[in-house]
């Protein structure tokens, strides 16, 4: 059992060495000994950059599930997420629960957000996280037919309700196991500015690595154009989505294309 009291001591060491920072294997699947930090609802001009700065400090890559309207308003932030080597994926256009949308309106949300990401970054997403985690069989079917994977989460940091870095630290360390991904919000970047160093330090001390959970691809390069999430584009270091049950929701990745290759236009 790891004591939270050890976090403060380990932070100093982690600032120099962040432990086993892991990336996906050549088969597009992440290391089972890793965890994935994921951030929803951005990009937000002030706090997304704060989260990016902390991740950069430790050399860790994360997955950002973005709202389409924010990408249209702040395309430079979407480009910055990619240029700093992170994965950028779909979180709907308007943050409306997908279960409340008709099939036609849901496809419009997916297309407009995917197009906004492409226009800003030149890359296509392969995953979508439904707002509020609200998905049923119909929603998952529409998403799969559009060519994306449905991704929920394994561990909810509850940052949006606690608004406390110390409580996020406690919640995440208590519940997270290797192979999990963690739900956070870059729009609450002041919480993650304070929580991430302690989380990174403690997980590193446990021998746990860090990984993205979804890949992007460059349509201009065809099937080999998977983004490496180090700011470059290439085939072998593509990043795949973990498949397995999520303890918070009972499922994590729903049926979808193995790798999206549709134009979404």
Tab-separated table of C-alpha atoms in Angstrom:
chain	number	residue	atom	x	y	z
A	1	UNK	CA	0.000	0.000	0.000
A	2	UNK	CA	1.519	3.311	-1.019
A	3	UNK	CA	1.259	6.122	1.443
A	4	UNK	CA	0.194	9.530	0.096
A	5	UNK	CA	2.639	11.118	2.504
A	6	UNK	CA	5.487	9.872	0.340
A	7	UNK	CA	4.378	11.995	-2.601
A	8	UNK	CA	5.951	15.222	-1.436
A	9	UNK	CA	9.360	13.600	-1.014
A	10	UNK	CA	9.254	11.842	-4.360
A	11	UNK	CA	8.267	14.963	-6.313
A	12	UNK	CA	11.779	16.359	-6.079
A	13	UNK	CA	13.246	13.198	-7.554
A	14	UNK	CA	10.606	12.995	-10.269
A	15	UNK	CA	11.427	16.510	-11.419
A	16	UNK	CA	14.764	15.112	-12.572
A	17	UNK	CA	13.512	11.686	-13.706
A	18	UNK	CA	9.865	11.001	-14.400
A	19	UNK	CA	10.258	7.237	-14.430
A	20	UNK	CA	9.430	4.842	-17.237
A	21	UNK	CA	7.657	7.056	-19.754
A	22	UNK	CA	6.079	4.515	-22.125
A	23	UNK	CA	4.682	4.782	-25.613
A	24	UNK	CA	2.549	2.387	-27.599
A	25	UNK	CA	4.087	-0.750	-28.986
A	26	UNK	CA	4.555	-1.262	-32.690
A	27	UNK	CA	1.216	-3.063	-32.890
A	28	UNK	CA	-0.586	0.154	-31.907
A	29	UNK	CA	-1.482	-1.071	-28.432
A	30	UNK	CA	-0.152	0.652	-25.314
A	31	UNK	CA	2.080	-0.958	-22.735
A	32	UNK	CA	0.007	-2.840	-20.166
A	33	UNK	CA	2.209	-1.386	-17.471
A	34	UNK	CA	1.211	2.166	-18.314
A	35	UNK	CA	-1.599	4.553	-17.465
A	36	UNK	CA	-3.108	7.254	-19.667
A	37	UNK	CA	-3.881	10.797	-18.615
A	38	UNK	CA	-6.862	12.095	-20.617
A	39	UNK	CA	-8.277	15.608	-20.585
A	40	UNK	CA	-11.759	16.638	-21.742
A	41	UNK	CA	-13.567	19.850	-22.708
A	42	UNK	CA	-10.717	22.001	-24.062
A	43	UNK	CA	-8.945	23.616	-25.620
A	44	UNK	CA	-9.089	26.590	-23.247
A	45	UNK	CA	-6.663	29.506	-23.796
A	46	UNK	CA	-5.237	29.753	-20.276
A	47	UNK	CA	-5.503	26.345	-18.670
A	48	UNK	CA	-4.819	23.985	-21.573
A	49	UNK	CA	-1.361	25.514	-21.909
A	50	UNK	CA	-0.790	25.156	-18.171
A	51	UNK	CA	-1.525	21.418	-18.414
A	52	UNK	CA	0.677	21.132	-21.501
A	53	UNK	CA	3.533	22.854	-19.692
A	54	UNK	CA	3.392	20.421	-16.772
A	55	UNK	CA	3.259	17.412	-19.085
A	56	UNK	CA	6.221	18.795	-21.045
A	57	UNK	CA	8.205	19.215	-17.844
A	58	UNK	CA	8.054	15.463	-17.272
A	59	UNK	CA	8.146	14.333	-20.900
A	60	UNK	CA	4.700	12.737	-20.719
A	61	UNK	CA	2.144	12.515	-23.540
A	62	UNK	CA	-1.608	12.619	-22.918
A	63	UNK	CA	-4.842	12.354	-24.880
A	64	UNK	CA	-7.053	15.433	-25.248
A	65	UNK	CA	-10.749	14.991	-26.072
A	66	UNK	CA	-11.765	18.365	-27.472
A	67	UNK	CA	-15.022	20.197	-28.098
A	68	UNK	CA	-15.426	21.150	-31.735
A	69	UNK	CA	-16.600	24.705	-31.121
A	70	UNK	CA	-13.518	25.370	-29.041
A	71	UNK	CA	-11.246	24.009	-31.767
A	72	UNK	CA	-12.945	26.313	-34.291
A	73	UNK	CA	-12.420	29.257	-31.944
A	74	UNK	CA	-8.884	28.341	-30.847
A	75	UNK	CA	-7.291	26.378	-33.713
A	76	UNK	CA	-3.829	27.448	-32.595
A	77	UNK	CA	-4.353	25.549	-29.336
A	78	UNK	CA	-5.346	22.404	-31.206
A	79	UNK	CA	-2.163	22.738	-33.256
A	80	UNK	CA	-0.161	23.227	-30.077
A	81	UNK	CA	-1.574	20.030	-28.549
A	82	UNK	CA	-0.362	18.113	-31.607
A	83	UNK	CA	2.961	19.946	-31.967
A	84	UNK	CA	3.795	19.085	-28.364
A	85	UNK	CA	3.300	15.425	-29.209
A	86	UNK	CA	-0.120	14.664	-27.732
A	87	UNK	CA	-3.177	12.892	-29.132
A	88	UNK	CA	-6.249	14.988	-30.022
A	89	UNK	CA	-9.650	13.312	-30.220
A	90	UNK	CA	-13.389	14.087	-30.379
A	91	UNK	CA	-15.568	15.128	-27.433
A	92	UNK	CA	-18.528	16.308	-29.484
A	93	UNK	CA	-19.063	19.758	-30.948
A	94	UNK	CA	-21.425	21.371	-28.444
A	95	UNK	CA	-21.036	19.072	-25.404
A	96	UNK	CA	-24.611	17.888	-25.799
A	97	UNK	CA	-25.286	14.384	-24.467
A	98	UNK	CA	-25.210	12.077	-27.498
A	99	UNK	CA	-28.158	10.103	-26.165
A	100	UNK	CA	-30.315	13.225	-26.638
A	101	UNK	CA	-29.391	13.623	-30.312
A	102	UNK	CA	-30.955	12.029	-33.349
A	103	UNK	CA	-28.700	9.917	-35.541
A	104	UNK	CA	-28.474	12.763	-38.058
A	105	UNK	CA	-27.551	15.333	-35.410
A	106	UNK	CA	-25.009	12.982	-33.828
A	107	UNK	CA	-23.277	12.431	-37.163
A	108	UNK	CA	-23.223	16.206	-37.662
A	109	UNK	CA	-21.513	16.640	-34.262
A	110	UNK	CA	-18.923	13.991	-35.112
A	111	UNK	CA	-18.265	15.345	-38.602
A	112	UNK	CA	-18.001	18.983	-37.579
A	113	UNK	CA	-15.598	18.206	-34.733
A	114	UNK	CA	-13.498	15.836	-36.823
A	115	UNK	CA	-13.327	18.452	-39.578
A	116	UNK	CA	-12.364	21.177	-37.093
A	117	UNK	CA	-9.512	19.013	-35.802
A	118	UNK	CA	-8.378	18.290	-39.362
A	119	UNK	CA	-8.548	21.936	-40.426
A	120	UNK	CA	-6.493	22.979	-37.392
A	121	UNK	CA	-3.930	20.165	-37.328
A	122	UNK	CA	-3.976	18.279	-40.629
A	123	UNK	CA	-4.679	15.074	-38.685
A	124	UNK	CA	-7.813	12.984	-38.239
A	125	UNK	CA	-9.030	11.572	-34.904
A	126	UNK	CA	-9.845	7.902	-34.376
A	127	UNK	CA	-11.695	8.068	-31.046
A	128	UNK	CA	-14.617	9.878	-29.484
A	129	UNK	CA	-15.501	10.262	-25.826
A	130	UNK	CA	-19.211	11.056	-25.505
A	131	UNK	CA	-19.954	14.060	-23.282
A	132	UNK	CA	-20.846	12.920	-19.746
A	133	UNK	CA	-19.951	9.380	-20.832
A	134	UNK	CA	-23.537	9.151	-22.114
A	135	UNK	CA	-23.755	6.351	-24.655
A	136	UNK	CA	-26.125	3.522	-25.448
A	137	UNK	CA	-26.188	0.859	-28.152
A	138	UNK	CA	-27.621	3.280	-30.708
A	139	UNK	CA	-24.984	5.927	-30.010
A	140	UNK	CA	-22.174	3.381	-30.159
A	141	UNK	CA	-23.520	2.049	-33.452
A	142	UNK	CA	-23.659	5.525	-35.038
A	143	UNK	CA	-20.134	6.290	-33.841
A	144	UNK	CA	-18.821	2.989	-35.193
A	145	UNK	CA	-20.529	3.536	-38.548
A	146	UNK	CA	-18.885	6.950	-38.712
A	147	UNK	CA	-15.549	5.175	-38.293
A	148	UNK	CA	-14.539	6.107	-34.733
A	149	UNK	CA	-14.037	4.175	-31.510
A	150	UNK	CA	-16.151	5.018	-28.465
A	151	UNK	CA	-13.896	5.536	-25.448
A	152	UNK	CA	-15.079	6.173	-21.895
A	153	UNK	CA	-12.661	6.057	-18.939
A	154	UNK	CA	-11.433	3.746	-16.207
A	155	UNK	CA	-10.887	6.194	-13.346
A	156	UNK	CA	-12.829	9.421	-12.844
A	157	UNK	CA	-10.719	12.038	-11.069
A	158	UNK	CA	-13.936	13.919	-10.103
A	159	UNK	CA	-11.990	17.148	-10.534
A	160	UNK	CA	-15.184	18.913	-11.633
A	161	UNK	CA	-16.910	18.231	-8.307
A	162	UNK	CA	-14.096	18.380	-5.755
A	163	UNK	CA	-12.239	21.347	-7.328
A	164	UNK	CA	-9.330	20.226	-5.152
A	165	UNK	CA	-5.874	19.048	-6.206
A	166	UNK	CA	-5.397	17.110	-2.967
A	167	UNK	CA	-8.692	15.252	-3.399
A	168	UNK	CA	-7.897	14.503	-7.051
A	169	UNK	CA	-4.528	13.156	-5.930
A	170	UNK	CA	-6.163	10.921	-3.339
A	171	UNK	CA	-8.920	9.691	-5.681
A	172	UNK	CA	-6.615	8.870	-8.577
A	173	UNK	CA	-3.883	7.194	-6.548
A	174	UNK	CA	-6.428	5.131	-4.635
A	175	UNK	CA	-8.291	3.825	-7.684
A	176	UNK	CA	-5.802	3.623	-10.560
A	177	UNK	CA	-4.118	0.416	-11.660
A	178	UNK	CA	-1.725	-0.194	-14.583
A	179	UNK	CA	-3.696	-0.269	-17.826
A	180	UNK	CA	-6.186	2.384	-16.696
A	181	UNK	CA	-6.876	5.780	-18.168
A	182	UNK	CA	-7.767	8.737	-15.988
A	183	UNK	CA	-10.476	11.298	-16.722
A	184	UNK	CA	-9.520	14.915	-16.130
A	185	UNK	CA	-10.411	18.304	-17.588
A	186	UNK	CA	-7.826	20.745	-18.941
A	187	UNK	CA	-10.432	23.490	-18.463
A	188	UNK	CA	-9.698	22.943	-14.751
A	189	UNK	CA	-5.988	23.308	-15.337
A	190	UNK	CA	-5.283	24.995	-12.002
A	191	UNK	CA	-6.167	21.701	-10.307
A	192	UNK	CA	-3.916	19.645	-12.602
A	193	UNK	CA	-1.061	22.123	-12.325
A	194	UNK	CA	-0.889	21.144	-8.654
A	195	UNK	CA	-1.995	17.492	-8.896
A	196	UNK	CA	0.026	16.214	-11.853
A	197	UNK	CA	3.515	16.457	-10.308
A	198	UNK	CA	2.467	14.357	-7.320
A	199	UNK	CA	0.628	11.829	-9.479
A	200	UNK	CA	3.545	11.474	-11.870
A	201	UNK	CA	5.976	11.087	-8.996
A	202	UNK	CA	3.964	8.418	-7.211
A	203	UNK	CA	3.150	6.380	-10.328
A	204	UNK	CA	6.783	6.574	-11.404
A	205	UNK	CA	7.835	5.283	-7.993
A	206	UNK	CA	5.471	2.350	-8.527
A	207	UNK	CA	7.151	1.580	-11.835
A	208	UNK	CA	4.138	2.626	-13.901
A	209	UNK	CA	4.662	4.278	-17.291
A	210	UNK	CA	2.541	6.829	-19.144
A	211	UNK	CA	0.907	6.563	-22.545
A	212	UNK	CA	-1.632	8.062	-24.911
A	213	UNK	CA	-4.720	5.942	-25.570
A	214	UNK	CA	-5.801	6.894	-29.121
A	215	UNK	CA	-4.048	7.584	-32.386
A	216	UNK	CA	-4.325	10.299	-35.003
A	217	UNK	CA	-3.569	9.860	-38.674
A	218	UNK	CA	-2.670	11.974	-41.672
A	219	UNK	CA	-5.077	11.183	-44.556
A	220	UNK	CA	-2.528	12.487	-47.054
A	221	UNK	CA	-0.186	9.629	-46.153
A	222	UNK	CA	-2.764	6.861	-46.392
A	223	UNK	CA	-2.636	3.771	-44.130
A	224	UNK	CA	0.945	4.492	-43.034
A	225	UNK	CA	0.174	8.024	-41.888
A	226	UNK	CA	-0.374	7.330	-38.205
A	227	UNK	CA	0.843	10.107	-35.903
A	228	UNK	CA	3.673	9.172	-33.572
A	229	UNK	CA	2.564	11.680	-30.898
A	230	UNK	CA	6.017	13.069	-30.553
A	231	UNK	CA	5.149	15.884	-32.940
A	232	UNK	CA	5.997	13.804	-36.011
A	233	UNK	CA	4.077	11.499	-38.309
A	234	UNK	CA	4.984	7.922	-39.109
A	235	UNK	CA	3.871	4.323	-39.133
A	236	UNK	CA	5.514	2.075	-36.513
A	237	UNK	CA	4.990	4.319	-33.486
A	238	UNK	CA	1.280	4.737	-33.939
A	239	UNK	CA	-0.764	4.964	-30.775
A	240	UNK	CA	-3.716	2.629	-30.304
A	241	UNK	CA	-6.676	2.571	-28.003
A	242	UNK	CA	-6.710	0.221	-25.039
A	243	UNK	CA	-9.495	-2.315	-25.109
A	244	UNK	CA	-10.969	-3.637	-21.900
A	245	UNK	CA	-13.668	-3.081	-19.289
A	246	UNK	CA	-13.682	0.210	-17.430
A	247	UNK	CA	-14.420	-0.117	-13.736
A	248	UNK	CA	-16.363	3.152	-13.589
A	249	UNK	CA	-18.737	2.327	-16.442
A	250	UNK	CA	-18.503	-1.427	-16.985
A	251	UNK	CA	-17.149	-0.913	-20.506
A	252	UNK	CA	-14.548	1.268	-22.069
A	253	UNK	CA	-14.129	0.896	-25.808
A	254	UNK	CA	-17.166	0.064	-27.898
A	255	UNK	CA	-17.277	-1.497	-31.323
A	256	UNK	CA	-15.705	0.640	-34.028
A	257	UNK	CA	-13.369	0.571	-36.972
A	258	UNK	CA	-10.013	-0.978	-36.100
A	259	UNK	CA	-8.422	2.084	-37.640
A	260	UNK	CA	-10.539	4.834	-39.084
A	261	UNK	CA	-9.793	5.442	-42.751
A	262	UNK	CA	-12.878	7.401	-43.842
A	263	UNK	CA	-12.728	10.986	-44.999
A	264	UNK	CA	-15.540	12.212	-42.697
A	265	UNK	CA	-16.307	14.972	-45.160
